[in-house]
C-alpha cells in the first residue's frame, strides 16, 4: 500500500462561475485528475450549501443507510428492477460481507417514495428526505464535473445538454460487515471499474482503495470530510472520451473492526452514449461508410456509439466474456 495522494479539487467556491479564472483552473485540475488517476476528491457543498449543511447531509444519509440495512433480508430483497444492476445485491458467496440496495431516480420524490414504500409499507418520510437531499447535491456535483469535462475537451455543447437530459441516476447504499474469523476474507468488493459514466462515492469509514495509475499498488482513500466526495470515471466515460480519461479501478477491503457503510451515485445514459467526433476519427479500415475523417484529433476511435443499458444487459446476461473488457467486446472497433 502506498500513501500516494488522490488529487483534490475544490469545486465549492462561490467564485466558481462559468468562464472566470477560477472556473478555468478547475477545468484544468479536473481534466488532469481524470486523465491521470480516473478520479479525484471534490470539495463540494451544493448550491446554497455550506459546511454545516454538508455535515447534516452526511449524518442523515448514513442514518438512512443504517435504518435501511436493519430491515429483514426478505424485505431488502424486494428491491427489484427491470434495469440490470439496479436491484438488491447480497448473500453472495464471493463477497459474503457485502449487501447493497439501489434507488432508481433518487433525486425524484415520486421514485424515492416508491422505493421507500416497498421497504416500509407505512412509508418513511425521513429516509426519503435524506436520500433526495443527498442525491440532489451529488447530482449537482456530477453535472458540474460533466460540464467541466465537456468544456475542457471543447466538445459541442450539445453533448452536455444531452447528458443533462439522458443521465439516469441510481443511488446505491452499501453495508459491509466485519469478517467473523481471522481466516475469513476481508474483501468487501473485488477490483473493478464501474460501467457508469461517473460514480460519486461517500464512505462512513475507510475501506475503499484505488488502483495507483502507474503500478500495481493500491491507494487507500482515507476518511472523508462531509464536504468531500470521491468522483470516479466509469468505463462509459472512458469510451466517451476515446480513452483520454481512464476509468477508475477500485476495491473495498475491510481493514477496520467496524461495520462500513457507503453511498454512491452513478449515472447511466438512458439511450445511446454518443462519442464526440472532436475526440477522434474513424480510420478508413474501421469506418463503415468508408469515409476517412479528419485526423486532427489524432486518435482513432476505439469504440462506436453504444446503448448504455444494452451494455449492462450484455454483462448481466453473461454474454460478456470478461467483465473488465466488456465494453470493448460490446462496442469496440477492431
Ligand atoms: O463501497 C464502496 O466504497 C465502493 C462501492 C462500489 O465500488 C460501487 O458502487 O461500484
Ligand atoms: Fe464500484
JSON list of C-alpha atoms in Angstrom, two decimals, residues 156-167 240 269-274 306:
[
{"chain": "A", "resi": 156, "resn": "UNK", "atom": "CA", "xyz": [-20.03, 20.57, -28.93]},
{"chain": "A", "resi": 157, "resn": "UNK", "atom": "CA", "xyz": [-22.30, 21.95, -26.18]},
{"chain": "A", "resi": 158, "resn": "UNK", "atom": "CA", "xyz": [-25.00, 19.52, -27.31]},
{"chain": "A", "resi": 159, "resn": "UNK", "atom": "CA", "xyz": [-23.13, 16.72, -25.54]},
{"chain": "A", "resi": 160, "resn": "UNK", "atom": "CA", "xyz": [-23.58, 18.38, -22.17]},
{"chain": "A", "resi": 161, "resn": "UNK", "atom": "CA", "xyz": [-27.23, 19.19, -22.90]},
{"chain": "A", "resi": 162, "resn": "UNK", "atom": "CA", "xyz": [-27.79, 15.56, -23.87]},
{"chain": "A", "resi": 163, "resn": "UNK", "atom": "CA", "xyz": [-26.14, 14.37, -20.64]},
{"chain": "A", "resi": 164, "resn": "UNK", "atom": "CA", "xyz": [-28.48, 16.54, -18.55]},
{"chain": "A", "resi": 165, "resn": "UNK", "atom": "CA", "xyz": [-31.44, 15.03, -20.33]},
{"chain": "A", "resi": 166, "resn": "UNK", "atom": "CA", "xyz": [-30.33, 11.43, -20.58]},
{"chain": "A", "resi": 167, "resn": "UNK", "atom": "CA", "xyz": [-28.39, 10.69, -17.37]},
{"chain": "A", "resi": 240, "resn": "UNK", "atom": "CA", "xyz": [-16.89, 8.62, -24.41]},
{"chain": "A", "resi": 269, "resn": "UNK", "atom": "CA", "xyz": [-27.21, 7.12, -20.08]},
{"chain": "A", "resi": 270, "resn": "UNK", "atom": "CA", "xyz": [-30.79, 6.25, -20.85]},
{"chain": "A", "resi": 271, "resn": "UNK", "atom": "CA", "xyz": [-30.15, 5.59, -24.53]},
{"chain": "A", "resi": 272, "resn": "UNK", "atom": "CA", "xyz": [-27.07, 5.90, -26.68]},
{"chain": "A", "resi": 273, "resn": "UNK", "atom": "CA", "xyz": [-23.67, 7.08, -25.46]},
{"chain": "A", "resi": 274, "resn": "UNK", "atom": "CA", "xyz": [-22.54, 9.27, -28.37]},
{"chain": "A", "resi": 306, "resn": "UNK", "atom": "CA", "xyz": [-23.45, 2.25, -27.84]}
]
